[in-house]
Short mmCIF file of C-alpha atoms in Angstrom, two decimals:
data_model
loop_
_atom_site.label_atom_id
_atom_site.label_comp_id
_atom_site.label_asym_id
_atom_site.label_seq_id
_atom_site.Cartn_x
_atom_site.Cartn_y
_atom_site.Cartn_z
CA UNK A 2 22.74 -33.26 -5.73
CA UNK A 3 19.98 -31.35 -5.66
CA UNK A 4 20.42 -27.24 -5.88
CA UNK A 5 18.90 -25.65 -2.77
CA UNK A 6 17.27 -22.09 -4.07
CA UNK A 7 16.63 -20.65 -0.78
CA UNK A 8 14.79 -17.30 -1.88
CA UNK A 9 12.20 -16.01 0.51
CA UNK A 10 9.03 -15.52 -0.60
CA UNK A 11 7.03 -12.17 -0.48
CA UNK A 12 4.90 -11.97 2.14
CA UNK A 13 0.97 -12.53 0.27
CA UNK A 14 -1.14 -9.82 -0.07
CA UNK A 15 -4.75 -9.52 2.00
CA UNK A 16 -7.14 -6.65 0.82
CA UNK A 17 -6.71 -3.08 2.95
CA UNK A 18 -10.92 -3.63 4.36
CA UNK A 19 -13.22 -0.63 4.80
CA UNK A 20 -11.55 0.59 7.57
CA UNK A 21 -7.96 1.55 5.81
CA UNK A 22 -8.30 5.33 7.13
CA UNK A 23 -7.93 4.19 10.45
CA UNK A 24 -3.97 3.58 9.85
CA UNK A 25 -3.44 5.30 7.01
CA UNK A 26 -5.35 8.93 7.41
CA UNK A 27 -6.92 8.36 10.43
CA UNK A 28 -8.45 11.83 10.51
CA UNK A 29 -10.79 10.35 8.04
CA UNK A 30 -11.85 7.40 9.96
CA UNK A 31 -13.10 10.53 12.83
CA UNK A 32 -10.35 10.96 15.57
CA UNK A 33 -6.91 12.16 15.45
CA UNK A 34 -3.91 10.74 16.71
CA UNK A 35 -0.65 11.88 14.94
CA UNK A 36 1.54 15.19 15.19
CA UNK A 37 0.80 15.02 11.50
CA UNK A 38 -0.42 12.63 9.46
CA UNK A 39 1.26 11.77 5.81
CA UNK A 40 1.09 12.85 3.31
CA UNK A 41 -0.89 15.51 2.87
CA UNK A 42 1.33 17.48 1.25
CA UNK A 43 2.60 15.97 -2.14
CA UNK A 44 4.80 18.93 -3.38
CA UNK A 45 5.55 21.56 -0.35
CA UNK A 46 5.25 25.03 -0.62
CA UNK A 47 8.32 25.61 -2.44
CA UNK A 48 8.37 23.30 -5.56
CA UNK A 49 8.77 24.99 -8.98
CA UNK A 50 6.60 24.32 -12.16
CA UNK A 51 2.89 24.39 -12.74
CA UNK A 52 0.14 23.88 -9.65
CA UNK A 53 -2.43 21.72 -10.88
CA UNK A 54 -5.18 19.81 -9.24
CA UNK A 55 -6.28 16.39 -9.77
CA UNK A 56 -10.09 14.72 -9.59
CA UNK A 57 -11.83 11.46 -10.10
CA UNK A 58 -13.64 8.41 -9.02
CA UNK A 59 -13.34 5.04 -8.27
CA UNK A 60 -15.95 3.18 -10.42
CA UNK A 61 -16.53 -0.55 -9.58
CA UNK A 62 -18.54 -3.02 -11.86
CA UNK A 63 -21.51 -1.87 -10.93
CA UNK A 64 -20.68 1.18 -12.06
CA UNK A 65 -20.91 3.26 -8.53
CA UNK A 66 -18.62 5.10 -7.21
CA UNK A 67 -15.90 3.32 -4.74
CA UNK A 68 -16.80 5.38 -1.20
CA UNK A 69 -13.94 3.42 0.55
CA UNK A 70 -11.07 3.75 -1.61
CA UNK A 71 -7.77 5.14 -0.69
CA UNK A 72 -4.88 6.13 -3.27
CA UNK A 73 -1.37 6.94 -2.98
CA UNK A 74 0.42 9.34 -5.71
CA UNK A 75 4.07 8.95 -6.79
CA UNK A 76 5.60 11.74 -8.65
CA UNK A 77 8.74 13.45 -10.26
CA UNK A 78 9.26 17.10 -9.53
CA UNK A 79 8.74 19.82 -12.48
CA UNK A 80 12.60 18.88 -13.88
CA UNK A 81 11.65 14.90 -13.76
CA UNK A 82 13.91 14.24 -10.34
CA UNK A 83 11.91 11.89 -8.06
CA UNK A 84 13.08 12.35 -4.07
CA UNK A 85 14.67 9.31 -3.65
CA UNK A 86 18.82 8.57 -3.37
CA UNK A 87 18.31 6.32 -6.24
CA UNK A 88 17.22 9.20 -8.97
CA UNK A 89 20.41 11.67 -9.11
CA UNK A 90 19.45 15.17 -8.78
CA UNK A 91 18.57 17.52 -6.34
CA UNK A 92 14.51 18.75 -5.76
CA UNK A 93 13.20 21.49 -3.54
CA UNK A 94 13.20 21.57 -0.42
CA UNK A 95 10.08 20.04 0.80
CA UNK A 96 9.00 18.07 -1.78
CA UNK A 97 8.22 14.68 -1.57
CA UNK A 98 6.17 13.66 -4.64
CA UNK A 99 4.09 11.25 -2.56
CA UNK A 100 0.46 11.66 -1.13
CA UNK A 101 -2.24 9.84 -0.11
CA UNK A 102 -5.57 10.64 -1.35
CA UNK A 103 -8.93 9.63 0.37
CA UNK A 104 -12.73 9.41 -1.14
CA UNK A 105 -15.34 11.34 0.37
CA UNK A 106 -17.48 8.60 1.68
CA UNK A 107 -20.82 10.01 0.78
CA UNK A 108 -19.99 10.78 -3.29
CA UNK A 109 -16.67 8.60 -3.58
CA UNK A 110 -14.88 11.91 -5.35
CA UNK A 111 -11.38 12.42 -4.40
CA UNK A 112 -9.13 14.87 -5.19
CA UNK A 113 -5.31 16.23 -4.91
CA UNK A 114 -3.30 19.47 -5.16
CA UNK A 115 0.57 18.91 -6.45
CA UNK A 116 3.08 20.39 -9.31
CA UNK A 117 2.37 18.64 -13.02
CA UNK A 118 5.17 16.49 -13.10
CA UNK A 119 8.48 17.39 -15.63
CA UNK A 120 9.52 14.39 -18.41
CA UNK A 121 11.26 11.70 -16.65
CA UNK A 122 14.73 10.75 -18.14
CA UNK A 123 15.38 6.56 -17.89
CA UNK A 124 18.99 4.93 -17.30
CA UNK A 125 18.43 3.70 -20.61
CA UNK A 126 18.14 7.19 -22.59
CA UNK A 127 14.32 6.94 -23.29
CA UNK A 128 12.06 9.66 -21.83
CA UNK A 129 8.91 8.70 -20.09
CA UNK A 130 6.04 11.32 -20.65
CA UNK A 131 4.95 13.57 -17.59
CA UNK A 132 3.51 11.09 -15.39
CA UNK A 133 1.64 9.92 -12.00
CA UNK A 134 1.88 7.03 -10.86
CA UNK A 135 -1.04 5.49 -8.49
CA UNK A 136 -1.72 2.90 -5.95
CA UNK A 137 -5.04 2.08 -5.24
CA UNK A 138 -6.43 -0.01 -1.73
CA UNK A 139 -9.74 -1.19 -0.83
CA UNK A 140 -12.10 -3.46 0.38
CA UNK A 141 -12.25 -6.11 -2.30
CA UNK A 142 -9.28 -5.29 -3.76
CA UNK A 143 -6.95 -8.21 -2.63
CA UNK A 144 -3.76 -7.11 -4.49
CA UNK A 145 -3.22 -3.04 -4.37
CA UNK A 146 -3.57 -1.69 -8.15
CA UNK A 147 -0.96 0.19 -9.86
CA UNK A 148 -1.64 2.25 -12.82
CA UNK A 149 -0.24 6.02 -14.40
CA UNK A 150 -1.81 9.21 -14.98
CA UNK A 151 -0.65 10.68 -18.16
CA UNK A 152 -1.62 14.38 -19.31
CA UNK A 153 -3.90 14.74 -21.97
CA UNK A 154 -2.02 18.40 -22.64
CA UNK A 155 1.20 16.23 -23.55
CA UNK A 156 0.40 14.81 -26.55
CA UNK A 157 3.90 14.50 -28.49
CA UNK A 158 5.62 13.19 -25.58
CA UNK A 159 2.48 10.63 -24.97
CA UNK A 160 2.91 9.61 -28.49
CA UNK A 161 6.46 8.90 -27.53
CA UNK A 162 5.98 7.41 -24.10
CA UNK A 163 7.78 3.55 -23.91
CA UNK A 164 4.81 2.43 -21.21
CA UNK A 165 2.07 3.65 -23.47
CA UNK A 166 3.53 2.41 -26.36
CA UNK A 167 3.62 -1.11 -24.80
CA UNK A 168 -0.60 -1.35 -24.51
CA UNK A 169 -0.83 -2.94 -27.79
CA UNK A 170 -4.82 -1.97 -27.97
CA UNK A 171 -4.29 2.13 -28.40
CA UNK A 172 -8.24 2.55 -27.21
CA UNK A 173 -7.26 1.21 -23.77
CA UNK A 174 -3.96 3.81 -23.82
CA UNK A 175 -7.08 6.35 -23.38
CA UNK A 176 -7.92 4.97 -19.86
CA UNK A 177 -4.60 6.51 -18.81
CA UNK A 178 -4.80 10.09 -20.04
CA UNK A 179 -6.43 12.42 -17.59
CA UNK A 180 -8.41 15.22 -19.35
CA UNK A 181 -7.90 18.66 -18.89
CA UNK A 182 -10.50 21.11 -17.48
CA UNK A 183 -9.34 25.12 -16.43
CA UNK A 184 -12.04 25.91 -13.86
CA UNK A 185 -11.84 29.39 -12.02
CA UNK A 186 -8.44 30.09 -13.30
CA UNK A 187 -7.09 26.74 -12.06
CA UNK A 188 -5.97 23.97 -14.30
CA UNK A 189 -7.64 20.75 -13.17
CA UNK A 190 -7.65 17.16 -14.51
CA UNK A 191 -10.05 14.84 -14.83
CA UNK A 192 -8.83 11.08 -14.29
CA UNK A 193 -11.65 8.35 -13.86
CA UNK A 194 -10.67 4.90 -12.83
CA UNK A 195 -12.56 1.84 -13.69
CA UNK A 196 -12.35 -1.13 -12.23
CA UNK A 197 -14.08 -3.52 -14.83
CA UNK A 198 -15.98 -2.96 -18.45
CA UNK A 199 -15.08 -2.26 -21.71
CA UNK A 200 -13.36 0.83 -20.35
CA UNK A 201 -11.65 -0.82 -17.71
CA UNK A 202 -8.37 1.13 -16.75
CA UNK A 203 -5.38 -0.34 -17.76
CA UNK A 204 -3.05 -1.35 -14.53
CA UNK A 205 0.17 -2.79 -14.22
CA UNK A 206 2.20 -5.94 -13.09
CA UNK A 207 5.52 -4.10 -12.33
CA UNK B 5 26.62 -1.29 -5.99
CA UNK B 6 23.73 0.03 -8.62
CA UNK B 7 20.86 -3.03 -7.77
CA UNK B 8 18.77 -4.25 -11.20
CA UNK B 9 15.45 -4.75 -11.47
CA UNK B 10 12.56 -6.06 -8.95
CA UNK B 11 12.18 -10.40 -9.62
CA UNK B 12 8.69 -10.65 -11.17
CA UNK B 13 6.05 -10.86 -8.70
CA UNK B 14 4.57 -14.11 -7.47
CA UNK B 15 0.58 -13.48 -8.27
CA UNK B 16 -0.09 -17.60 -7.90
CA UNK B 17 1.28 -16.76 -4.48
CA UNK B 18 -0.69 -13.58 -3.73
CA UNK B 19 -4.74 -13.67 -4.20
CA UNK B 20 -6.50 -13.14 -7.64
CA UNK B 21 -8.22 -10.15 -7.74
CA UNK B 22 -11.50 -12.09 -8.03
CA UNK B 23 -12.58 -14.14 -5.18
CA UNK B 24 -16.00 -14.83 -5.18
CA UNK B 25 -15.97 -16.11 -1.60
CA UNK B 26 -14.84 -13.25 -0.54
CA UNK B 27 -18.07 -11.41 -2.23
CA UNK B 28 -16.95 -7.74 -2.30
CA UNK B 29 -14.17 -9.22 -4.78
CA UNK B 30 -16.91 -9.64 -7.41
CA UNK B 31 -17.49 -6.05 -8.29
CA UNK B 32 -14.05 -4.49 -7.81
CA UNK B 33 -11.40 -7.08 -9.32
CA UNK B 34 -9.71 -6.01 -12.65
CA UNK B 35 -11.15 -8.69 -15.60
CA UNK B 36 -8.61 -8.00 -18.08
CA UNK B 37 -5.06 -8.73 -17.17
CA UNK B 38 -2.55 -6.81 -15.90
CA UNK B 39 0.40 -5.03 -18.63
CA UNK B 40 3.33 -6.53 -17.67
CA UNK B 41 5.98 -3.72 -17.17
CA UNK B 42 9.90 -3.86 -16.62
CA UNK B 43 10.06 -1.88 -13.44
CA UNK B 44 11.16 1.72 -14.89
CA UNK B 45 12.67 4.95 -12.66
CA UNK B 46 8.92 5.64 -11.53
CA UNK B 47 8.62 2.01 -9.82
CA UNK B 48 12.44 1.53 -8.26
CA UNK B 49 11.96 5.05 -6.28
CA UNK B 50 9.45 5.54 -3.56
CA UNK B 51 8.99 7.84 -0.74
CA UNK B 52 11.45 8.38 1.76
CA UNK B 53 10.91 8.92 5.74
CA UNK B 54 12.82 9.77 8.56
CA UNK B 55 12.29 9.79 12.40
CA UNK B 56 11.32 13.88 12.11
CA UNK B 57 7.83 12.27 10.15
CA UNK B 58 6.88 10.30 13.50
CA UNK B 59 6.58 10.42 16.96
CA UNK B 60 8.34 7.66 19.41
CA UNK B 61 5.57 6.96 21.14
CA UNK B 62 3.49 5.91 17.92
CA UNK B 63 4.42 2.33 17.87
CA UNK B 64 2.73 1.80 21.40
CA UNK B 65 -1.35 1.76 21.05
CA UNK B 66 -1.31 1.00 24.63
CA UNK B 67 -0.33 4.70 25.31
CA UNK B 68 -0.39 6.21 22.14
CA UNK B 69 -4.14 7.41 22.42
CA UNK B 70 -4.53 7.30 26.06
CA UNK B 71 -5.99 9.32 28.67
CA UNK B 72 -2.65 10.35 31.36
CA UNK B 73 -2.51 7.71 33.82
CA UNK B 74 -4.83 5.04 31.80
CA UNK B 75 -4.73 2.91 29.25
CA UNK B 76 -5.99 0.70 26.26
CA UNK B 77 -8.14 -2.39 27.52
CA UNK B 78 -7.00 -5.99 26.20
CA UNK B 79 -4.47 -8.85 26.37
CA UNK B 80 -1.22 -6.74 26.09
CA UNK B 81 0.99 -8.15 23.35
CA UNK B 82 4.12 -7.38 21.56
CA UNK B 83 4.04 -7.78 17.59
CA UNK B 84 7.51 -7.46 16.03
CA UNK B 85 9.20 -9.46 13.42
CA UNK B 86 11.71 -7.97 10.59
CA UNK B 87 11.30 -6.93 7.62
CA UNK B 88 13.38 -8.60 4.68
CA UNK B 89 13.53 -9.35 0.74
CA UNK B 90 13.70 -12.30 -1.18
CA UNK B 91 17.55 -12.55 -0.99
CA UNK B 92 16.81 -12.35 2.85
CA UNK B 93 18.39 -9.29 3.07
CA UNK B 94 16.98 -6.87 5.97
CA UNK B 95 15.28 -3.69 4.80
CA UNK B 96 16.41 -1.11 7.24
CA UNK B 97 14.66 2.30 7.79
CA UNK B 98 11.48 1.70 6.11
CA UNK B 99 7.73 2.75 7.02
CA UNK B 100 5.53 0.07 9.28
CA UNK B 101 2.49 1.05 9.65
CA UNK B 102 -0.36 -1.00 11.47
CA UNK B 103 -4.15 -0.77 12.60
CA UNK B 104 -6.50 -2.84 14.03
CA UNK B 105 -9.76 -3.79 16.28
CA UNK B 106 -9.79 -3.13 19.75
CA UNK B 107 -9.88 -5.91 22.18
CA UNK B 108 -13.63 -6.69 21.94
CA UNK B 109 -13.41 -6.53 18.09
CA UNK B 110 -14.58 -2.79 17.15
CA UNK B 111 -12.71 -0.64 15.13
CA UNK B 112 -12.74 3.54 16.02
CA UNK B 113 -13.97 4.70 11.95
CA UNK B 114 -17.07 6.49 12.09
CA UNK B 115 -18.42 3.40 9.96
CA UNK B 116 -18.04 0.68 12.41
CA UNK B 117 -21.17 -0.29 13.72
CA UNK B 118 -20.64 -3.32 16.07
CA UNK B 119 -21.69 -3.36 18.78
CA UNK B 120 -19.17 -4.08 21.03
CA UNK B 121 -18.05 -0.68 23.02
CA UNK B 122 -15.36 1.28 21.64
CA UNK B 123 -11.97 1.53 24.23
CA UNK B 124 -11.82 5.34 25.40
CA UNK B 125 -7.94 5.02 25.43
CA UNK B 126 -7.62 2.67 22.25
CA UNK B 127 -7.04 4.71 19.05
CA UNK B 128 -5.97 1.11 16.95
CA UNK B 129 -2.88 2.88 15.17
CA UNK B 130 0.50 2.75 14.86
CA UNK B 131 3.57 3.23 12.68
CA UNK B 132 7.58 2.61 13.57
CA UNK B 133 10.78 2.71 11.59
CA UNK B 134 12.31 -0.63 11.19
CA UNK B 135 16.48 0.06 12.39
CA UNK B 136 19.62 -0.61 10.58
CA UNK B 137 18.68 -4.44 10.72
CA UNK B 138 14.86 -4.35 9.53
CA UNK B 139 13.41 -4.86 13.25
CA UNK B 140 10.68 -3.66 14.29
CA UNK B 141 8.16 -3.38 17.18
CA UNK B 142 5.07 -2.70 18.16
CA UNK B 143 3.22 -2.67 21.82
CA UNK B 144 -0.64 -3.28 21.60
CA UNK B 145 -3.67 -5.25 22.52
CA UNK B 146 -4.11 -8.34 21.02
CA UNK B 147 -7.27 -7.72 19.13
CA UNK B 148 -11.19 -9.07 19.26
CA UNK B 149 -12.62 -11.40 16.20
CA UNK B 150 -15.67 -9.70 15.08
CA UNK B 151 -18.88 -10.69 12.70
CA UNK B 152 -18.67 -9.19 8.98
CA UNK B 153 -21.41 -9.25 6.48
CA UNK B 154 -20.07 -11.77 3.75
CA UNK B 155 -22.26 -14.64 4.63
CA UNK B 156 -25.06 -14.05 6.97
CA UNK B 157 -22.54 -16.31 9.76
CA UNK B 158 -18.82 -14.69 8.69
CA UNK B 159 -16.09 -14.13 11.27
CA UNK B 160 -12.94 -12.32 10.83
CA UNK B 161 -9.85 -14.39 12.78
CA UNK B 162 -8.14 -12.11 15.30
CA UNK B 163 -5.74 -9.73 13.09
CA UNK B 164 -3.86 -6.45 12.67
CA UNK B 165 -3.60 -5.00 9.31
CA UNK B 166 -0.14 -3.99 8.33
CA UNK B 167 1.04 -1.66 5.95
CA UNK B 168 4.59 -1.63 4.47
CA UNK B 169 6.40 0.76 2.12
CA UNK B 170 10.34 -0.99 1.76
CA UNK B 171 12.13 1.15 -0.69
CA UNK B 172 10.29 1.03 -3.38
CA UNK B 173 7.08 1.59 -4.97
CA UNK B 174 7.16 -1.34 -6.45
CA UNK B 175 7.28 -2.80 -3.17
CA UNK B 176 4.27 -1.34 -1.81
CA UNK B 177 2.45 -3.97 0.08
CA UNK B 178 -0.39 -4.06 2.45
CA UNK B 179 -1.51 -7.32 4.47
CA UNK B 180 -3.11 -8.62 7.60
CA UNK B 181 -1.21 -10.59 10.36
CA UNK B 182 -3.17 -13.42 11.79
CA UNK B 183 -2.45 -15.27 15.34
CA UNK B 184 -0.98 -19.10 16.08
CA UNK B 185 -3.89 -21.20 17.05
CA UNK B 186 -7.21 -18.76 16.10
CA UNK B 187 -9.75 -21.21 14.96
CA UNK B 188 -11.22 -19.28 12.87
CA UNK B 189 -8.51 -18.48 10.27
CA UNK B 190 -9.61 -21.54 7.94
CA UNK B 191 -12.95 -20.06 8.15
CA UNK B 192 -12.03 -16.78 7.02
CA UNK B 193 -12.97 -15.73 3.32
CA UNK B 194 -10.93 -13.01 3.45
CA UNK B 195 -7.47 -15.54 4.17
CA UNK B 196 -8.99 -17.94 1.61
CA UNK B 197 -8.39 -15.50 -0.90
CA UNK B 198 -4.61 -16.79 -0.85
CA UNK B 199 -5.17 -20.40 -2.76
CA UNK B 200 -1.70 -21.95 -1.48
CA UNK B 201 -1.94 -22.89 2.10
CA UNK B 202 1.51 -22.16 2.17
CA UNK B 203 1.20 -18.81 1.89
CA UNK B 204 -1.36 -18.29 4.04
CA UNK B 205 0.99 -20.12 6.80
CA UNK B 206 3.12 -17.15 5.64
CA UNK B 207 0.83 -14.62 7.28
CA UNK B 208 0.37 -16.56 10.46
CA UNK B 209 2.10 -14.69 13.67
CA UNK B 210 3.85 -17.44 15.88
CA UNK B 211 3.57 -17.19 19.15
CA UNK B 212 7.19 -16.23 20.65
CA UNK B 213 8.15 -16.92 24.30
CA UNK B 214 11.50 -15.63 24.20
CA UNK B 215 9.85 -12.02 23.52
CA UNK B 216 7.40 -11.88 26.61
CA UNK B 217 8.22 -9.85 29.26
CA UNK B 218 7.49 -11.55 32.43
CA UNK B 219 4.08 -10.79 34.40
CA UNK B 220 3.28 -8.50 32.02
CA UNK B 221 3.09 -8.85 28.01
CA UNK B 222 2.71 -11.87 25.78
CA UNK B 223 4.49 -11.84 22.46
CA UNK B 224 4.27 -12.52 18.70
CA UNK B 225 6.67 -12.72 16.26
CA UNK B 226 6.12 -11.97 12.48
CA UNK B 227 8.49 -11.29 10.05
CA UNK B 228 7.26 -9.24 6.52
CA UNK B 229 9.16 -10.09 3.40
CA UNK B 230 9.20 -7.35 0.08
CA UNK B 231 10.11 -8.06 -3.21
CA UNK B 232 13.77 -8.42 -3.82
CA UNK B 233 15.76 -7.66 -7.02
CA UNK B 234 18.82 -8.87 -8.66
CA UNK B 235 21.91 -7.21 -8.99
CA UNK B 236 23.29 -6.22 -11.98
CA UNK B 237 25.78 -8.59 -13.72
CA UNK B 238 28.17 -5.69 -15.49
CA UNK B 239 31.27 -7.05 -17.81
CA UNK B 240 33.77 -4.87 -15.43
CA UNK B 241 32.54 -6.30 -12.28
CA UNK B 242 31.89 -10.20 -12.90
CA UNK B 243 31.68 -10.95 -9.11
CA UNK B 244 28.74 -8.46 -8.85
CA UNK B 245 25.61 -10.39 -8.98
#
């Protein structure tokens, strides 16, 4: 007899189109809608630890800038607790560690205020290095992207990292480290994502 | 009951990331391949939302953008389905979040050109909470096909886009919903993306008399699977997987 499997299969994946804002922020797409839209806000007012900003760009093949992009950030808090009931520990009150992050559609920059993120203990007694993860949606993109934004200030526990230390070719390691830049007091990093070349970012299948 | 990991995902069953049908693939799809990654703390966590983050009337673009006393223009539809994993098990509580053309195929983004007229009382938004079984529902218009510049002749099918978060980041998932019978869905780059027809029957809404309301709103029913993951076989527990 023959062994019926009956898993379902995941629903496929279509790209987001040009016109993501509209659901996801519609404030970008020019007209709002929502007591509040999501968000916004990736660490509240009240988290502890370091406030940092993020920066970059989108680069396609061509090597312009993506104008239509949208991102979504998943963090731990400063003590490397993610808010969610399947990470024991408590965070602040207010903090989320998610945020969605759109392009400016004339220069394709985008950009994001939050805490740097605290070493993340696994189940399985490794640390992973201070890190951000990132989901990226666009037109043309027909299966969202994952990758990680490690800290280029973090170099012992980057040396360390399990994830890192799985990209066999060390140069490409370098598409994940977001460089640091202090401008007017503030700490800011710098975190470019490529879609093809030599330098092409390294993403994940999870 | 701690659940394991997420099963591997399916990517003969989702789209390569280059298509060069679909021509805006060409440019932006990844050439070397993907690092294949155990799902760690950062991927089995994912953002968490309540009913304090939204507003009832949000899953209802008939109303939901509205002038008192009017609204949206269109064939008035319901769109609700559940959402599930792979072991068929219903995802309760999670984000659904949807947007789409109005009725004569025009989008309200400050880049849509088209010339069809935009709907005064059509914002083409809307986001729900599935309940303690994975339903979920939204009231809307059904939406206009419209002409895309892909080839000089391209048509997108009728569809809402759909946006779904489970429990997971490693479930994060965004698709389009297409209707039963639209003519134009083997036409569509954009759906022939997916290579197994299969799949692409997967993302077909069926049309669903049982969920009409009489004299009033036509109905279609499409249910949105996520990843699923095993359970963890432990030594003290040999029932639990």
């Amino acid at each position: 007899m023959r062994q019926q499997l009956n898993y379902l299969k995941e629903t496929p994946s279509q790209t987001a189109g040009p016109y993501v804002h509209i659901g996801l922020a519609p404030g970008a797409a020019g007209f709002e809608i929502y007591r509040q839209e999501l968000g916004w806000d990736i660490a509240g007012p009240n988290a502890r630890g370091e406030r940092i900003r993020v920066e970059g760009r989108v680069i396609d093949g061509m090597d312009s800038p993506i104008k239509d992009v949208l991102l979504e950030a998943w963090q731990a808090n400063a003590d490397g607790i993610y808010a969610h009931p399947e990470h024991q520990g408590e965070v602040e009150e207010g903090f989320r560690g998610w945020g969605r992050v759109i392009t400016d559609f004339e220069t394709g920059d985008w950009g994001f205020d939050t805490v740097k993120p605290g070493p993340v203990k696994t189940p399985d007694g490794k640390v992973a290095a201070p890190h951000i993860s990132l989901w990226i949606v666009a037109r043309g993109i027909n299966v969202g992207l994952q990758t990680r934004l490690y800290f280029e200030d973090e170099h012992q526990a980057n040396a360390a990292d399990p994830v890192l230390n799985l990209i066999e070719w060390e140069r490409r390691r370098q598409t994940l480290i977001a460089r640091k830049e202090t401008r007017d007091g503030q700490t800011v990093y710098r975190f470019d994502i490529k879609l093809q070349g030599q330098d092409e970012t390294v993403f994940f299948d999870i | 009951m701690k659940p394991g990991p997420f099963y591997q995902r399916d990517r003969e069953w989702h789209p390569p990331a280059l298509t060069p049908d679909y021509k805006t693939s060409v440019a932006r799809s990844t050439q070397y391949s993907l690092i294949s990654l155990e799902t760690t703390v950062s991927e089995i966590t994912g953002p968490v939302f309540g009913h304090n983050d939204i507003d009832p009337l949000d899953k209802d673009l008939i109303q939901n953008y509205a002038k008192p006393g009017e609204s949206a223009i269109g064939e008035r539809i319901i769109l609700h389905g559940r959402v599930l994993d792979e072991n068929a098990r219903p995802i309760p509580n999670t984000l659904v979040e949807i947007w789409q053309a109005n009725a004569g195929g025009r989008y309200r983004h400050r880049k849509d050109t088209y010339l069809a007229p935009i709907d005064p009382n059509f914002g083409g938004c809307g986001r729900t909470l599935t309940d303690e079984n994975g339903y979920y529902y939204f009231r809307t218009v059904k939406p206009g096909a419209y002409p895309w510049r892909n080839w000089v002749n391209s048509w997108r099918p009728a569809h809402v886009h759909m946006s779904i978060f489970g429990t997971a980041f490693a479930q994060r998932l965004i698709t389009q919903c297409y209707f039963e019978g639209d003519p134009l869905i083997p036409k569509c780059p954009i759906v022939n993306t997916i290579p197994d027809p299969e799949a692409i029957q997967q993302l077909i809404a069926r049309l669903d008399m049982n969920a009409t309301i009489p004299l009033d709103t036509i109905a279609y029913k499409f249910d949105i699977v996520l990843r699923g993951r095993r359970s963890t076989l432990f030594e003290n527990r040999m029932e639990g997987n």
